[in-house]
PDB file of C-alpha atoms in Angstrom:
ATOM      1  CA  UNK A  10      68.759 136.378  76.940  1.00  0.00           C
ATOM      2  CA  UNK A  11      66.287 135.603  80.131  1.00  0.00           C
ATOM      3  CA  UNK A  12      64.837 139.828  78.581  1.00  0.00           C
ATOM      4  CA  UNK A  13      65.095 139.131  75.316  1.00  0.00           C
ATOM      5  CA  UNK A  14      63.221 135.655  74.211  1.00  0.00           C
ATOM      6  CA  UNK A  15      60.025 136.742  76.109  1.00  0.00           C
ATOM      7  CA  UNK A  16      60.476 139.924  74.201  1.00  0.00           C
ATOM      8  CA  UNK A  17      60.730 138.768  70.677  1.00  0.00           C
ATOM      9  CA  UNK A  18      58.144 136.172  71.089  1.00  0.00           C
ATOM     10  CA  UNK A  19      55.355 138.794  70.965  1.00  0.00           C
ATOM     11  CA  UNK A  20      57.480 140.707  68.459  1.00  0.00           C
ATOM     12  CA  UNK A  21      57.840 137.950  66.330  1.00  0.00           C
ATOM     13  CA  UNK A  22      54.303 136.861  66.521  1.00  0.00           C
ATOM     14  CA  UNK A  23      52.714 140.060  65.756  1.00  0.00           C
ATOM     15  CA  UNK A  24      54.423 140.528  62.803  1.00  0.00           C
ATOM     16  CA  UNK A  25      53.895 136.902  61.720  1.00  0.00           C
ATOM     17  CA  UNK A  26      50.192 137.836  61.841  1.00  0.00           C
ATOM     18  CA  UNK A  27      50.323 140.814  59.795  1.00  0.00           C
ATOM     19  CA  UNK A  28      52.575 139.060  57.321  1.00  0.00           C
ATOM     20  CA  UNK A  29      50.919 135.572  57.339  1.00  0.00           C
ATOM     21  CA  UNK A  30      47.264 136.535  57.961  1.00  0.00           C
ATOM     22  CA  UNK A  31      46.668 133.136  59.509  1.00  0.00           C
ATOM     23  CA  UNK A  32      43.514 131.239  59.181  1.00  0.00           C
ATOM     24  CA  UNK A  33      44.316 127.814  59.753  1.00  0.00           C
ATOM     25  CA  UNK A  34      43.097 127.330  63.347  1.00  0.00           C
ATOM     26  CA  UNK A  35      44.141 123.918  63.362  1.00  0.00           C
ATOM     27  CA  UNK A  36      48.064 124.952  63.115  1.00  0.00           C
ATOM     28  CA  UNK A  37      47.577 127.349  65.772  1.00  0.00           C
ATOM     29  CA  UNK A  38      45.926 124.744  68.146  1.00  0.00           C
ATOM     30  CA  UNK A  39      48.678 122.409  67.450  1.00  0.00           C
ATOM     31  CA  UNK A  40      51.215 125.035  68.198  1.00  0.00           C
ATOM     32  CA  UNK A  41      49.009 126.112  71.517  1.00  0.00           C
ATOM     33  CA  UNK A  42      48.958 122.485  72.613  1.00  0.00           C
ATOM     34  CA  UNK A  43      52.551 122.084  72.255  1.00  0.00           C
ATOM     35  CA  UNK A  44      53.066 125.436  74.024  1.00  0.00           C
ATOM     36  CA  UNK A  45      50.875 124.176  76.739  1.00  0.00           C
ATOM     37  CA  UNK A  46      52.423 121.285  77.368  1.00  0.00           C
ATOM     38  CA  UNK A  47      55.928 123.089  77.351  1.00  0.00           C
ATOM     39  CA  UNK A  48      55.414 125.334  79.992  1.00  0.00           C
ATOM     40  CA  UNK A  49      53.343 123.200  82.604  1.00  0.00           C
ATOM     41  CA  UNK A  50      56.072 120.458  82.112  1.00  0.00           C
ATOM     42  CA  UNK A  51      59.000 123.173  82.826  1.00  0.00           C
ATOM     43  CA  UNK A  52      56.618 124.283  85.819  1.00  0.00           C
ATOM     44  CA  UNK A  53      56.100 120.610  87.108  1.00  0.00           C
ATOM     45  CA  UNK A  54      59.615 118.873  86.701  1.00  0.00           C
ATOM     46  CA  UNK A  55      61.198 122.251  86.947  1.00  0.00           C
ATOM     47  CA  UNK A  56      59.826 125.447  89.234  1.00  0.00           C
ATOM     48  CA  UNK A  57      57.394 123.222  91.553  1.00  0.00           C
ATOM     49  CA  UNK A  58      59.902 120.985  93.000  1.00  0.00           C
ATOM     50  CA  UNK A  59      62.352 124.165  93.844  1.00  0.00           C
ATOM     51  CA  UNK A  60      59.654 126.033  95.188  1.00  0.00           C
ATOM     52  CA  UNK A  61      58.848 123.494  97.470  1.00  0.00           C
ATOM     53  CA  UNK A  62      62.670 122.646  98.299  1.00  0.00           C
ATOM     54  CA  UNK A  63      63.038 126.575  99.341  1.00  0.00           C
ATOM     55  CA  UNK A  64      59.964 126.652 101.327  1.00  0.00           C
ATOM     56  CA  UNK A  65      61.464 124.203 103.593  1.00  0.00           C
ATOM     57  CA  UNK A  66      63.885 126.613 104.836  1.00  0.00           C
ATOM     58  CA  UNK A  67      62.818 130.359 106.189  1.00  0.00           C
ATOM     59  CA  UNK A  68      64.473 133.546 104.950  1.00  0.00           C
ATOM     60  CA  UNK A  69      67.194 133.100 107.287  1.00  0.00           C
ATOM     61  CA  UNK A  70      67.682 129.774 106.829  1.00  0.00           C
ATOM     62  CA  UNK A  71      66.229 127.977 109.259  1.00  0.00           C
ATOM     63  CA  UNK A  72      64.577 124.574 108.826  1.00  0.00           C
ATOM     64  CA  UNK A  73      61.005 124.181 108.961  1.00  0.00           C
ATOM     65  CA  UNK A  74      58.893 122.279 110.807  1.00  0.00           C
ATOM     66  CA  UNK A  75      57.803 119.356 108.017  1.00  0.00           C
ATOM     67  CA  UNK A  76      55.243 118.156 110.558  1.00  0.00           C
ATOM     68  CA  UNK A  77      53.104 121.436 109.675  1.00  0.00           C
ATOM     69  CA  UNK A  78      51.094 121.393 106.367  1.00  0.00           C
ATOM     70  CA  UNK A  79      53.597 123.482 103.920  1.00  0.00           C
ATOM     71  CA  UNK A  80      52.052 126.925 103.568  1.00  0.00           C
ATOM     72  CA  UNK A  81      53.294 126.753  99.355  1.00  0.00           C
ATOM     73  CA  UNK A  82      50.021 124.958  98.411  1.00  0.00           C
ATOM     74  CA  UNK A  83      47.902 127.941  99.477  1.00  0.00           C
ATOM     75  CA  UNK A  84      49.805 130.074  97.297  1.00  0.00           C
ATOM     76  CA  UNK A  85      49.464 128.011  94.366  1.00  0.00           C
ATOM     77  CA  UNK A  86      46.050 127.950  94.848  1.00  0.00           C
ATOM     78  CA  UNK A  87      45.839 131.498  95.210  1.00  0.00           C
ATOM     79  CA  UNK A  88      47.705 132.147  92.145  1.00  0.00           C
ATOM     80  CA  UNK A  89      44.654 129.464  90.120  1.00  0.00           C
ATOM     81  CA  UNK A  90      42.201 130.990  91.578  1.00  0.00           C
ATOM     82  CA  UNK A  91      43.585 134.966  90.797  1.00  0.00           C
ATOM     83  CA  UNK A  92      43.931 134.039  86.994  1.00  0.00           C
ATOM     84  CA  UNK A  93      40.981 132.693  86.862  1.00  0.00           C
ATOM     85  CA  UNK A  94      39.514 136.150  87.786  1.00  0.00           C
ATOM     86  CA  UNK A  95      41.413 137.827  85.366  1.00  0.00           C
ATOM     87  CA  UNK A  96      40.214 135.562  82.995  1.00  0.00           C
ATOM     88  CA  UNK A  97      36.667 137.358  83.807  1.00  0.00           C
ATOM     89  CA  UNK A  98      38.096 140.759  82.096  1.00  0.00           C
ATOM     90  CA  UNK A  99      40.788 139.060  79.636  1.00  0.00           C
ATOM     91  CA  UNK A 100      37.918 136.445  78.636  1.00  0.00           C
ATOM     92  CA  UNK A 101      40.574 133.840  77.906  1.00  0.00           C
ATOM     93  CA  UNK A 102      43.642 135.822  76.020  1.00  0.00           C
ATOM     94  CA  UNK A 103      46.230 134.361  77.695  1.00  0.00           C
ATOM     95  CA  UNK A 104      46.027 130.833  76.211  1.00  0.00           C
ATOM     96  CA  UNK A 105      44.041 131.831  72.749  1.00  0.00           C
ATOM     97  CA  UNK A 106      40.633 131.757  73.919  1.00  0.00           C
ATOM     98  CA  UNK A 107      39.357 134.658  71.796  1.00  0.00           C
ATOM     99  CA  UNK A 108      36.563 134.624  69.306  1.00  0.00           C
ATOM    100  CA  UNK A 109      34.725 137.126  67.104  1.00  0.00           C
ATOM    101  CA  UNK A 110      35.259 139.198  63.840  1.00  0.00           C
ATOM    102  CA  UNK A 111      34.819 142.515  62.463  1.00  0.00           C
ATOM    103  CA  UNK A 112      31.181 141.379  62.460  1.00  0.00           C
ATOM    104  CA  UNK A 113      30.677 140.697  65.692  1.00  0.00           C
ATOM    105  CA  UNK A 114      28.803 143.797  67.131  1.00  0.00           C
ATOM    106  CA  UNK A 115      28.464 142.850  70.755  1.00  0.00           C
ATOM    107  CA  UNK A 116      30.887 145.180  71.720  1.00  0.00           C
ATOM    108  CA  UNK A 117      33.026 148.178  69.975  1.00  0.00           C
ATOM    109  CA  UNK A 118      35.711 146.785  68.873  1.00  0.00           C
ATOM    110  CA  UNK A 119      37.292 150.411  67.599  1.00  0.00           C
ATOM    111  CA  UNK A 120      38.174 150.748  70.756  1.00  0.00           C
ATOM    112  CA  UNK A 121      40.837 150.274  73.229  1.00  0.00           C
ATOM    113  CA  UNK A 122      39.781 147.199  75.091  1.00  0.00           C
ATOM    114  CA  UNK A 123      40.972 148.090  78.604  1.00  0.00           C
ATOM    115  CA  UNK A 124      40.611 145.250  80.992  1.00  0.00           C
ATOM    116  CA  UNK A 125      41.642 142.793  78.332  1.00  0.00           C
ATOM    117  CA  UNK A 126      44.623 145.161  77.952  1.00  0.00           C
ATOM    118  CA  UNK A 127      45.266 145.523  81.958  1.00  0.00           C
ATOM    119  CA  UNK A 128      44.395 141.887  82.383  1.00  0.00           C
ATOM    120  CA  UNK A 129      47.086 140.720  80.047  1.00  0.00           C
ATOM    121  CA  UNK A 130      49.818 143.208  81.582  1.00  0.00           C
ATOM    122  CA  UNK A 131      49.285 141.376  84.840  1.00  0.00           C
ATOM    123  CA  UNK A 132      49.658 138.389  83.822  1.00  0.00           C
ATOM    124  CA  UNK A 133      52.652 138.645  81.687  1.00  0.00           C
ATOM    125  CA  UNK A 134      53.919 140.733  84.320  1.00  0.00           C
ATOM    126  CA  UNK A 135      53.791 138.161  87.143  1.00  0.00           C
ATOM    127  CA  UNK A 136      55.093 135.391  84.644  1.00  0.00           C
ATOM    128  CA  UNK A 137      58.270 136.886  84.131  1.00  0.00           C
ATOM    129  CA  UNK A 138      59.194 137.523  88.248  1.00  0.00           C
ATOM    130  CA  UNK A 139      60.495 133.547  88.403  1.00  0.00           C
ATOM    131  CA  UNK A 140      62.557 134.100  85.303  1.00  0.00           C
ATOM    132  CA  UNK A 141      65.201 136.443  87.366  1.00  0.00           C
ATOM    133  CA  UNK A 142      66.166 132.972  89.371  1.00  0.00           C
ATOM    134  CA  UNK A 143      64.665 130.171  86.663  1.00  0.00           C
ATOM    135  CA  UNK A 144      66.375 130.758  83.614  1.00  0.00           C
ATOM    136  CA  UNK A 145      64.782 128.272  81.595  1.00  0.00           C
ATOM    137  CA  UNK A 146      61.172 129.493  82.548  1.00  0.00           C
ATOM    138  CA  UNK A 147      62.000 132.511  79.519  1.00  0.00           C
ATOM    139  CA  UNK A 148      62.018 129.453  77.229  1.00  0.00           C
ATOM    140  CA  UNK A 149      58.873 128.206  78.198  1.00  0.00           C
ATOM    141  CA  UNK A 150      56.617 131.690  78.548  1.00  0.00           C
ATOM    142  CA  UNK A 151      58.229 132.968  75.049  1.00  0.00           C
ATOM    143  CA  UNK A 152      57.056 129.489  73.372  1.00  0.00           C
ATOM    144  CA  UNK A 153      53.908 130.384  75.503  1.00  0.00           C
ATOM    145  CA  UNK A 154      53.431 133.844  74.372  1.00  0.00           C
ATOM    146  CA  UNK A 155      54.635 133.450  70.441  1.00  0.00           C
ATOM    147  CA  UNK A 156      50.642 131.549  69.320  1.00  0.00           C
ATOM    148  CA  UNK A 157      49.177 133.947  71.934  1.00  0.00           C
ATOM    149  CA  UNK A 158      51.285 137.030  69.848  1.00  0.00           C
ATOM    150  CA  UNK A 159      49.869 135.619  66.630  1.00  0.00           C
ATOM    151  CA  UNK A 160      45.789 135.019  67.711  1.00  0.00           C
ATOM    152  CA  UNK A 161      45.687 138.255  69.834  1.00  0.00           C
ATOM    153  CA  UNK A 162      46.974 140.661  66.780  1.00  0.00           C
ATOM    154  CA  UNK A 163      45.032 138.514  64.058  1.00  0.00           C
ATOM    155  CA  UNK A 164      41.503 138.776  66.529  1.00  0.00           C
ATOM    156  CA  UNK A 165      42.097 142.454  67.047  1.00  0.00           C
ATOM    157  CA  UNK A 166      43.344 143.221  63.079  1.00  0.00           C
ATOM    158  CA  UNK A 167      39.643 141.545  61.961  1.00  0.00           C
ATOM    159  CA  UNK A 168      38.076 143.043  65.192  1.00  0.00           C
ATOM    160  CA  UNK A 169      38.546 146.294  62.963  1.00  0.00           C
ATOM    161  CA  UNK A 170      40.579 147.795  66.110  1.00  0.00           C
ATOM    162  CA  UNK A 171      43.115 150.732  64.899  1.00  0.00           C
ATOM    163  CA  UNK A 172      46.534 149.151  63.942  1.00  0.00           C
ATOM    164  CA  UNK A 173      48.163 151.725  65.497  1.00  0.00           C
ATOM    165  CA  UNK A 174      46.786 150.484  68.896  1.00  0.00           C
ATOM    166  CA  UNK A 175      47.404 146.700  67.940  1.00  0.00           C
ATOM    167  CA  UNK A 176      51.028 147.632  67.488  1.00  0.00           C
ATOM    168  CA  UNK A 177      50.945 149.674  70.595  1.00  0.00           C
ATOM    169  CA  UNK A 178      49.103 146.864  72.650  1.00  0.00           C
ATOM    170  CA  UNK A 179      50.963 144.204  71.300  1.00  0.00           C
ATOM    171  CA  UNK A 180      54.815 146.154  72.426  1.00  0.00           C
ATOM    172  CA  UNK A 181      53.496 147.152  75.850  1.00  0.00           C
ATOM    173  CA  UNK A 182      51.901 143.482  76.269  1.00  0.00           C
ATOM    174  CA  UNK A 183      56.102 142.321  75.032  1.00  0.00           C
ATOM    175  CA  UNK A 184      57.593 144.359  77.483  1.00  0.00           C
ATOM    176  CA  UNK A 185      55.638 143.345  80.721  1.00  0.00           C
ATOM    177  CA  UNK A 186      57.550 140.071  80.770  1.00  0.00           C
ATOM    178  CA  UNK A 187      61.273 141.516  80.961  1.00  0.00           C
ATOM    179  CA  UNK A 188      59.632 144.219  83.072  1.00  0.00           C
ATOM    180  CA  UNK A 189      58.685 142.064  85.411  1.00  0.00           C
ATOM    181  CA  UNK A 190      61.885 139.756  85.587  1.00  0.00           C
ATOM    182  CA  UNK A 191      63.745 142.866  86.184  1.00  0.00           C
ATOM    183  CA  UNK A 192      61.313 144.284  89.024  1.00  0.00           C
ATOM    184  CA  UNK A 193      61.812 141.007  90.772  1.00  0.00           C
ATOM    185  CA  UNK A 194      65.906 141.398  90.430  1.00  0.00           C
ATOM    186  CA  UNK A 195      65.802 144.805  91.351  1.00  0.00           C
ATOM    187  CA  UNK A 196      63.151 145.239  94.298  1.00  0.00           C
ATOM    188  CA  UNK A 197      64.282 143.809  97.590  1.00  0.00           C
ATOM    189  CA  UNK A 198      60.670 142.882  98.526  1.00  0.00           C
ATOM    190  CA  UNK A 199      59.973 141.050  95.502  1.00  0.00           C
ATOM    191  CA  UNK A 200      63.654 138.974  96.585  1.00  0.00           C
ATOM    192  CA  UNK A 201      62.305 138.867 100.029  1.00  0.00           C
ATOM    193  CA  UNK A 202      59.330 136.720  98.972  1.00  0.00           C
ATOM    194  CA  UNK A 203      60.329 135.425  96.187  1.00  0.00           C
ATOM    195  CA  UNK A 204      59.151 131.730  97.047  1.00  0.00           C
ATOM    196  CA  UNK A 205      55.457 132.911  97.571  1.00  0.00           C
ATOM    197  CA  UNK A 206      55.773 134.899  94.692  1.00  0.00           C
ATOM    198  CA  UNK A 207      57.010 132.256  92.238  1.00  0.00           C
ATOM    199  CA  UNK A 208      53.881 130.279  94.271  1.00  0.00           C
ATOM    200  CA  UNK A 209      51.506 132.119  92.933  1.00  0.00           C
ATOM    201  CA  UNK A 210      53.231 132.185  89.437  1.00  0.00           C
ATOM    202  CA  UNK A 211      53.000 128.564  89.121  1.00  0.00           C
ATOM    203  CA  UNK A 212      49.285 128.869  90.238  1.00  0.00           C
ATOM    204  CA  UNK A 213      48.497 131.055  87.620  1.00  0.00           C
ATOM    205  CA  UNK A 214      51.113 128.522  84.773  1.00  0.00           C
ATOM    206  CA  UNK A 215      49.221 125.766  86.031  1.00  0.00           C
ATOM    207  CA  UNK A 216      45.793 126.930  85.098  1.00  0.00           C
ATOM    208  CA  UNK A 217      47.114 128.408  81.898  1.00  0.00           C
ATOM    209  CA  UNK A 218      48.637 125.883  80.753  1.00  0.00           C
ATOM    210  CA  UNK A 219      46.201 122.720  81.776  1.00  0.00           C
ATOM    211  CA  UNK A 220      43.654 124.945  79.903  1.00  0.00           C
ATOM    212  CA  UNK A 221      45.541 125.261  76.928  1.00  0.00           C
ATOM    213  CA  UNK A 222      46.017 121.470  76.730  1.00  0.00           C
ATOM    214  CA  UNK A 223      42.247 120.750  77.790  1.00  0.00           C
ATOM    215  CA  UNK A 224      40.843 122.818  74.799  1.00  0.00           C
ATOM    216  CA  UNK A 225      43.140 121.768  72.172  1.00  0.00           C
ATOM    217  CA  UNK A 226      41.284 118.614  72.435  1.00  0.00           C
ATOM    218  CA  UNK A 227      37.904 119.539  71.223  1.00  0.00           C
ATOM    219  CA  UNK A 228      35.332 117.458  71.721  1.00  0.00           C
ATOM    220  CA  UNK A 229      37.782 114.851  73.197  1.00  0.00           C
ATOM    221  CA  UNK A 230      38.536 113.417  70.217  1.00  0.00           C
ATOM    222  CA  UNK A 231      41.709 111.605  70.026  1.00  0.00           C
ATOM    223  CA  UNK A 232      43.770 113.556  68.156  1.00  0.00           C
ATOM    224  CA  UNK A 233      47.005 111.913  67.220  1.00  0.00           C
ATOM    225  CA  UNK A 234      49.046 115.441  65.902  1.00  0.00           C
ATOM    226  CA  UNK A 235      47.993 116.849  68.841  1.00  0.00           C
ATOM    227  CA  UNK A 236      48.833 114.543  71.339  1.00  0.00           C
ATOM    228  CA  UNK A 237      52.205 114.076  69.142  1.00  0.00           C
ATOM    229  CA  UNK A 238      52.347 117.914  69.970  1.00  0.00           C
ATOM    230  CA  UNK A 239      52.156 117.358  73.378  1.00  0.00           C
ATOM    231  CA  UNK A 240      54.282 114.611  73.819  1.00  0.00           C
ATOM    232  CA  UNK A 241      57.304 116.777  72.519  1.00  0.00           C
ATOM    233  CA  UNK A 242      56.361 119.048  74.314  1.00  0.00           C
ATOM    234  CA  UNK A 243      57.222 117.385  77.875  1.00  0.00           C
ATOM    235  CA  UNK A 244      60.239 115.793  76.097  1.00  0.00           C
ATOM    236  CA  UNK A 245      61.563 119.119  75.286  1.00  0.00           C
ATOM    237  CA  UNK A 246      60.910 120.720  78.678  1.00  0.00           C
ATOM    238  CA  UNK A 247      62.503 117.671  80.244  1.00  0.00           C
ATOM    239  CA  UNK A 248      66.072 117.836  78.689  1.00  0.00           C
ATOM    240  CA  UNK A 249      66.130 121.736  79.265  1.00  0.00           C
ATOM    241  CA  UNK A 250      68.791 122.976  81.116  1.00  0.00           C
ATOM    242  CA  UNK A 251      66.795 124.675  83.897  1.00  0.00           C
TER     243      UNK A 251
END
């Protein structure tokens, strides 16, 4: 299950998109800001506090010193301050920030738009390595990648970019999830520093997901569907069996 929801997710949203067509931006930002609000809720309540517990005690389980500043935080910030330099070759994928048409000539959109594409991979990549030990984190990156699925294949389908390489993009961009859950089962360094590892994750979660929330309020306008949105979204994450 932990391989398959992240999977299907993308799956599911692609073909939405080619089905639905969707143009309704305000149903997508609805379903963004719940999404948002889902996974940084399972990463607060949830991963943070476990990380934190298991960087208390070394790989060999030794207590640490608690008098020392705890070495987690620099990880987390490492892992905010990585995506936001993929975000300088992704321009904002991972939570919907993509803009343009078929008219849009600033760039040539027939073709295969590597760093978005390599950008993406990481990321997905590195948010499935928690999963392997944090169940419940599949729930929140598949509700996380499912409006993602449906904006990404709908931006590149009126970007005019070959369909062939949206369905191509879109399977190899499904995949890096479970690929990177089972890397981190598999490979003993990955298990070896695991805690940093998941650090960095929730880095990168946090600034995804805050971001996601942030511009789902546009203009900050109160918005009560959205905050609505929200709210059920940190209810949900909270009764989830982590």
């Amino acid at each position: 299950m932990i391989y398959i929801l992240p999977l299907l997710s993308v799956i599911l949203g692609y073909v939405m998109a080619l089905i639905l067509k969707p143009t309704n931006r305000k149903n997508l930002k609805l379903l963004l800001a719940f999404s948002g609000a889902f996974l940084l809720s399972l990463t607060v309540m949830h991963l943070l506090p476990e990380v934190y517990e298991a960087s208390l005690h070394d790989h060999h389980g030794h207590d640490h010193d608690h008098s020392h500043n705890n070495p987690i935080g620099l990880y987390i910030m490492a892992g905010i301050i990585f995506q936001i330099i993929l975000e300088y070759f992704s321009k904002g994928a991972e939570h919907g920030h993509v803009h343009g048409s078929g008219h849009n000539h600033e760039h040539d959109h027939t073709k295969m738009p590597w760093l978005l594409f390599i950008s993406l991979c990481i990321h997905a990549l590195l948010e499935g390595m928690p999963v392997s030990h944090h169940h419940g984190m599949a729930w929140g990156i598949a509700i996380h990648h499912f409006p993602i699925a449906i904006i990404l294949t709908a931006f590149f389908i009126n970007s005019g970019l070959n369909k062939t390489i949206v369905m191509l993009f879109m399977l190899v961009f499904a995949f890096m999830t479970p690929l990177g859950t089972l890397l981190s089962e598999q490979l003993h360094f990955i298990e070896h520093y695991f805690t940093e590892i998941s650090a960095v994750v929730i880095g990168i979660l946090f600034h995804i997901s805050s971001t996601i929330i942030f511009e789902s309020n546009e203009g900050h306008k109160f918005n009560l569907a959205k905050l609505l949105a929200i709210i059920l979204g940190v209810i949900m994450a909270y009764f989830l069996q982590f």
